[in-house]
């Protein structure tokens, strides 16, 4: 949660000082992002309070931690568990709110940039292979796996298919996809499409093979080439 609040605050500072503030509708996204910082910080505080008041984790003997009768001990224990339950529930509600707001921010940014193309950032022209790879990651997510020795790596989409490393590296270089963690420290990390990646999917389409004139069916009234009178 501390990492979530730190990353959200970093994104808020970056977007707040960028050209994105000139895009119509950006204020709503920035306010949502500010709300994520607040909610994530509050969730972290709730869990910190639960740990701090956890009398059951002390090293003192039970007689020192719970002076008085056994009835008092049981009452304190019940209040303790109730307090922990409330703090965990509060943290859970705040984190669910963060997840919802993150999705709303992504939709808001995409919608505003699609409605106002003059503010769109420069995006690379994707090849069909790169577009298909990005489309799979955006729909199902993916997992990047690196061998313990670091000499082998693979990317597998959520549908079980393999994403080739060459188009994946291009997507990563243009920041159209993001790894959830530092791949040099973890053998397996999640891969998601960034807002720029989703924008590329919405503004570009995979190339379609045009229908040739010879493939068109002849009209019913047209005579065939070898027809005899």
CSV table of C-alpha atoms in Angstrom, one decimal:
chain,number,residue,atom,x,y,z
A,1,UNK,CA,0.0,0.0,0.0
A,2,UNK,CA,2.9,2.3,0.6
A,3,UNK,CA,4.1,1.5,-2.8
A,4,UNK,CA,0.6,2.2,-4.3
A,5,UNK,CA,0.4,5.6,-2.6
A,6,UNK,CA,4.0,6.4,-3.7
A,7,UNK,CA,3.4,5.5,-7.3
A,8,UNK,CA,0.0,7.3,-7.4
A,9,UNK,CA,1.6,10.4,-6.0
A,10,UNK,CA,4.4,10.2,-8.5
A,11,UNK,CA,1.9,9.9,-11.3
A,12,UNK,CA,-0.1,12.8,-9.9
A,13,UNK,CA,3.0,15.0,-9.8
A,14,UNK,CA,4.0,14.0,-13.4
A,15,UNK,CA,0.6,14.5,-14.9
A,16,UNK,CA,0.0,17.7,-13.0
A,17,UNK,CA,3.1,19.2,-14.5
A,18,UNK,CA,2.6,17.9,-18.0
A,19,UNK,CA,0.7,19.0,-21.1
A,20,UNK,CA,-2.1,16.6,-20.0
A,21,UNK,CA,-3.6,19.5,-17.9
A,22,UNK,CA,-4.5,21.2,-21.2
A,23,UNK,CA,-6.7,18.3,-22.3
A,24,UNK,CA,-10.4,18.8,-21.6
A,25,UNK,CA,-11.6,16.5,-18.9
A,26,UNK,CA,-8.1,16.1,-17.3
A,27,UNK,CA,-9.2,17.7,-14.0
A,28,UNK,CA,-11.5,14.9,-13.2
A,29,UNK,CA,-8.7,12.3,-13.7
A,30,UNK,CA,-6.3,14.3,-11.6
A,31,UNK,CA,-8.9,14.5,-8.8
A,32,UNK,CA,-9.4,10.8,-8.9
A,33,UNK,CA,-5.7,10.2,-8.8
A,34,UNK,CA,-5.5,12.5,-5.8
A,35,UNK,CA,-8.2,10.4,-4.2
A,36,UNK,CA,-6.2,7.2,-4.8
A,37,UNK,CA,-3.2,8.7,-2.9
A,38,UNK,CA,-5.5,9.6,0.0
A,39,UNK,CA,-7.3,6.2,0.0
A,40,UNK,CA,-4.0,4.2,-0.2
A,41,UNK,CA,-2.5,6.2,2.6
A,42,UNK,CA,-5.5,5.7,4.8
A,43,UNK,CA,-5.5,2.0,4.1
A,44,UNK,CA,-1.9,1.8,5.1
A,45,UNK,CA,-2.6,3.7,8.3
A,46,UNK,CA,-5.5,1.4,9.1
A,47,UNK,CA,-3.3,-1.7,8.9
A,48,UNK,CA,-0.5,0.1,10.8
A,49,UNK,CA,-2.9,0.8,13.6
A,50,UNK,CA,-4.1,-2.8,13.6
A,51,UNK,CA,-0.5,-4.0,14.0
A,52,UNK,CA,0.2,-1.4,16.7
A,53,UNK,CA,-2.7,-2.4,18.8
A,54,UNK,CA,-2.3,-6.1,18.4
A,55,UNK,CA,-1.7,-7.0,22.0
A,56,UNK,CA,-1.6,-10.7,21.2
A,57,UNK,CA,1.8,-10.3,19.4
A,58,UNK,CA,3.6,-9.1,22.5
A,59,UNK,CA,6.4,-11.1,24.3
A,60,UNK,CA,5.1,-10.4,27.8
A,61,UNK,CA,3.5,-13.2,29.8
A,62,UNK,CA,-0.3,-13.4,29.6
A,63,UNK,CA,-0.6,-12.4,33.2
A,64,UNK,CA,1.2,-9.1,32.4
A,65,UNK,CA,-0.7,-8.4,29.3
A,66,UNK,CA,-4.1,-9.2,30.8
A,67,UNK,CA,-4.2,-8.3,34.5
A,68,UNK,CA,-7.4,-9.1,36.3
A,69,UNK,CA,-9.9,-11.9,36.1
A,70,UNK,CA,-10.4,-14.4,33.3
A,71,UNK,CA,-13.6,-12.6,32.4
A,72,UNK,CA,-11.6,-9.4,31.8
A,73,UNK,CA,-9.1,-11.4,29.7
A,74,UNK,CA,-11.9,-12.7,27.5
A,75,UNK,CA,-13.5,-9.2,27.2
A,76,UNK,CA,-10.2,-7.7,26.2
A,77,UNK,CA,-9.6,-10.5,23.7
A,78,UNK,CA,-13.0,-9.9,22.1
A,79,UNK,CA,-12.5,-6.2,21.8
A,80,UNK,CA,-9.1,-6.8,20.3
A,81,UNK,CA,-10.5,-9.1,17.6
A,82,UNK,CA,-13.3,-6.7,16.9
A,83,UNK,CA,-10.9,-3.8,16.5
A,84,UNK,CA,-8.7,-5.8,14.1
A,85,UNK,CA,-11.7,-6.9,12.1
A,86,UNK,CA,-12.8,-3.3,11.7
A,87,UNK,CA,-9.4,-2.1,10.6
A,88,UNK,CA,-8.9,-4.8,8.1
A,89,UNK,CA,-12.4,-4.2,6.6
A,90,UNK,CA,-11.7,-0.5,6.4
A,91,UNK,CA,-8.4,-1.2,4.6
A,92,UNK,CA,-10.2,-3.5,2.2
A,93,UNK,CA,-12.9,-1.0,1.3
A,94,UNK,CA,-10.3,1.7,0.6
A,95,UNK,CA,-8.2,-0.6,-1.6
A,96,UNK,CA,-11.3,-1.6,-3.6
A,97,UNK,CA,-12.0,2.0,-4.1
A,98,UNK,CA,-8.5,2.5,-5.4
A,99,UNK,CA,-8.9,-0.3,-7.9
A,100,UNK,CA,-12.2,1.2,-9.2
A,101,UNK,CA,-10.7,4.7,-9.4
A,102,UNK,CA,-7.7,3.4,-11.4
A,103,UNK,CA,-10.0,1.8,-14.0
A,104,UNK,CA,-12.0,5.1,-14.1
A,105,UNK,CA,-8.9,7.1,-14.7
A,106,UNK,CA,-7.8,4.9,-17.5
A,107,UNK,CA,-11.2,5.2,-19.2
A,108,UNK,CA,-11.2,9.0,-18.7
A,109,UNK,CA,-7.8,9.5,-20.2
A,110,UNK,CA,-8.6,7.3,-23.2
A,111,UNK,CA,-11.9,9.0,-23.8
A,112,UNK,CA,-10.5,12.6,-23.6
A,113,UNK,CA,-7.6,11.8,-25.9
A,114,UNK,CA,-9.8,10.0,-28.4
A,115,UNK,CA,-12.2,13.0,-28.4
A,116,UNK,CA,-9.4,15.5,-28.7
A,117,UNK,CA,-6.8,14.0,-31.1
A,118,UNK,CA,-4.8,17.3,-31.2
A,119,UNK,CA,-3.6,16.4,-27.7
A,120,UNK,CA,-2.6,12.8,-28.4
A,121,UNK,CA,1.0,11.8,-27.8
A,122,UNK,CA,3.2,10.5,-30.6
A,123,UNK,CA,2.7,6.7,-30.9
A,124,UNK,CA,4.6,4.2,-33.0
A,125,UNK,CA,3.0,2.6,-36.0
A,126,UNK,CA,2.5,-1.0,-34.9
A,127,UNK,CA,3.1,-3.9,-37.2
A,128,UNK,CA,0.3,-6.6,-37.3
A,129,UNK,CA,2.4,-8.8,-35.0
A,130,UNK,CA,3.0,-6.0,-32.5
A,131,UNK,CA,-0.7,-5.1,-32.6
A,132,UNK,CA,-1.8,-8.7,-31.9
A,133,UNK,CA,0.6,-9.0,-29.0
A,134,UNK,CA,-0.6,-5.8,-27.5
A,135,UNK,CA,-4.2,-6.7,-28.0
A,136,UNK,CA,-3.6,-10.0,-26.1
A,137,UNK,CA,-1.9,-8.3,-23.2
A,138,UNK,CA,-4.7,-5.6,-23.0
A,139,UNK,CA,-7.4,-8.2,-23.0
A,140,UNK,CA,-6.1,-11.1,-20.9
A,141,UNK,CA,-2.9,-9.7,-19.3
A,142,UNK,CA,0.4,-11.7,-19.6
A,143,UNK,CA,3.2,-13.1,-17.5
A,144,UNK,CA,6.9,-12.4,-18.1
A,145,UNK,CA,9.1,-15.3,-16.9
A,146,UNK,CA,12.9,-15.3,-16.6
A,147,UNK,CA,15.0,-18.3,-15.8
A,148,UNK,CA,17.1,-18.2,-12.6
A,149,UNK,CA,20.3,-17.9,-14.6
A,150,UNK,CA,18.7,-15.0,-16.6
A,151,UNK,CA,19.6,-16.5,-20.0
A,152,UNK,CA,16.1,-17.4,-21.0
A,153,UNK,CA,12.8,-15.5,-20.9
A,154,UNK,CA,9.3,-16.0,-22.1
A,155,UNK,CA,6.0,-14.1,-22.2
A,156,UNK,CA,2.8,-16.0,-22.0
A,157,UNK,CA,-0.6,-14.3,-22.6
A,158,UNK,CA,-3.6,-14.9,-20.3
A,159,UNK,CA,-5.1,-17.2,-22.9
A,160,UNK,CA,-2.1,-19.5,-22.7
A,161,UNK,CA,-0.5,-18.5,-26.0
A,162,UNK,CA,3.1,-17.4,-26.3
A,163,UNK,CA,4.0,-13.8,-27.2
A,164,UNK,CA,7.3,-13.7,-29.1
A,165,UNK,CA,10.0,-11.6,-27.6
A,166,UNK,CA,10.7,-9.4,-30.6
A,167,UNK,CA,7.3,-7.6,-30.8
A,168,UNK,CA,7.2,-7.6,-27.0
A,169,UNK,CA,10.5,-5.8,-26.7
A,170,UNK,CA,9.2,-3.1,-29.1
A,171,UNK,CA,6.1,-2.7,-27.0
A,172,UNK,CA,8.1,-2.4,-23.9
A,173,UNK,CA,10.6,0.1,-25.5
A,174,UNK,CA,7.7,2.4,-26.4
A,175,UNK,CA,6.1,2.0,-22.9
A,176,UNK,CA,3.0,0.5,-24.3
A,177,UNK,CA,3.2,-2.3,-21.8
A,178,UNK,CA,4.4,-2.3,-18.2
A,179,UNK,CA,5.9,-5.0,-15.9
A,180,UNK,CA,4.4,-5.0,-12.4
A,181,UNK,CA,7.8,-5.5,-10.7
A,182,UNK,CA,11.5,-5.3,-11.4
A,183,UNK,CA,12.2,-8.3,-13.6
A,184,UNK,CA,15.8,-8.5,-12.5
A,185,UNK,CA,14.7,-9.3,-9.0
A,186,UNK,CA,11.7,-11.6,-9.7
A,187,UNK,CA,11.6,-14.7,-11.9
A,188,UNK,CA,7.9,-14.1,-12.8
A,189,UNK,CA,6.1,-10.8,-13.1
A,190,UNK,CA,2.7,-9.7,-14.5
A,191,UNK,CA,2.5,-7.6,-17.7
A,192,UNK,CA,-0.3,-5.1,-18.4
A,193,UNK,CA,-1.0,-2.6,-21.2
A,194,UNK,CA,-0.4,1.0,-20.3
A,195,UNK,CA,-2.8,3.9,-21.1
A,196,UNK,CA,-0.6,4.7,-24.1
A,197,UNK,CA,-0.9,1.1,-25.2
A,198,UNK,CA,-4.7,1.1,-25.0
A,199,UNK,CA,-4.7,4.4,-26.9
A,200,UNK,CA,-2.6,2.8,-29.7
A,201,UNK,CA,-5.1,-0.1,-29.9
A,202,UNK,CA,-8.0,2.4,-30.2
A,203,UNK,CA,-6.3,4.6,-32.8
A,204,UNK,CA,-4.8,1.9,-35.0
A,205,UNK,CA,-6.3,-1.1,-36.5
A,206,UNK,CA,-4.7,-4.3,-37.8
A,207,UNK,CA,-4.1,-4.3,-41.6
A,208,UNK,CA,-6.8,-5.9,-43.6
A,209,UNK,CA,-6.2,-7.6,-46.9
A,210,UNK,CA,-8.3,-5.7,-49.5
A,211,UNK,CA,-10.7,-7.7,-51.6
A,212,UNK,CA,-9.4,-7.9,-55.1
A,213,UNK,CA,-11.6,-7.3,-58.1
A,214,UNK,CA,-11.1,-10.9,-59.3
A,215,UNK,CA,-12.5,-12.2,-56.0
A,216,UNK,CA,-15.8,-10.4,-56.4
A,217,UNK,CA,-18.7,-12.5,-57.5
A,218,UNK,CA,-20.0,-11.8,-61.0
A,219,UNK,CA,-23.4,-10.1,-61.1
A,220,UNK,CA,-26.3,-12.4,-61.9
A,221,UNK,CA,-27.1,-10.7,-65.2
A,222,UNK,CA,-23.6,-10.6,-66.6
A,223,UNK,CA,-22.8,-13.2,-69.4
A,224,UNK,CA,-19.9,-15.6,-68.7
A,225,UNK,CA,-16.7,-15.3,-70.7
A,226,UNK,CA,-17.0,-18.6,-72.5
A,227,UNK,CA,-20.7,-18.6,-73.2
A,228,UNK,CA,-21.9,-19.5,-76.6
A,229,UNK,CA,-24.9,-18.1,-78.3
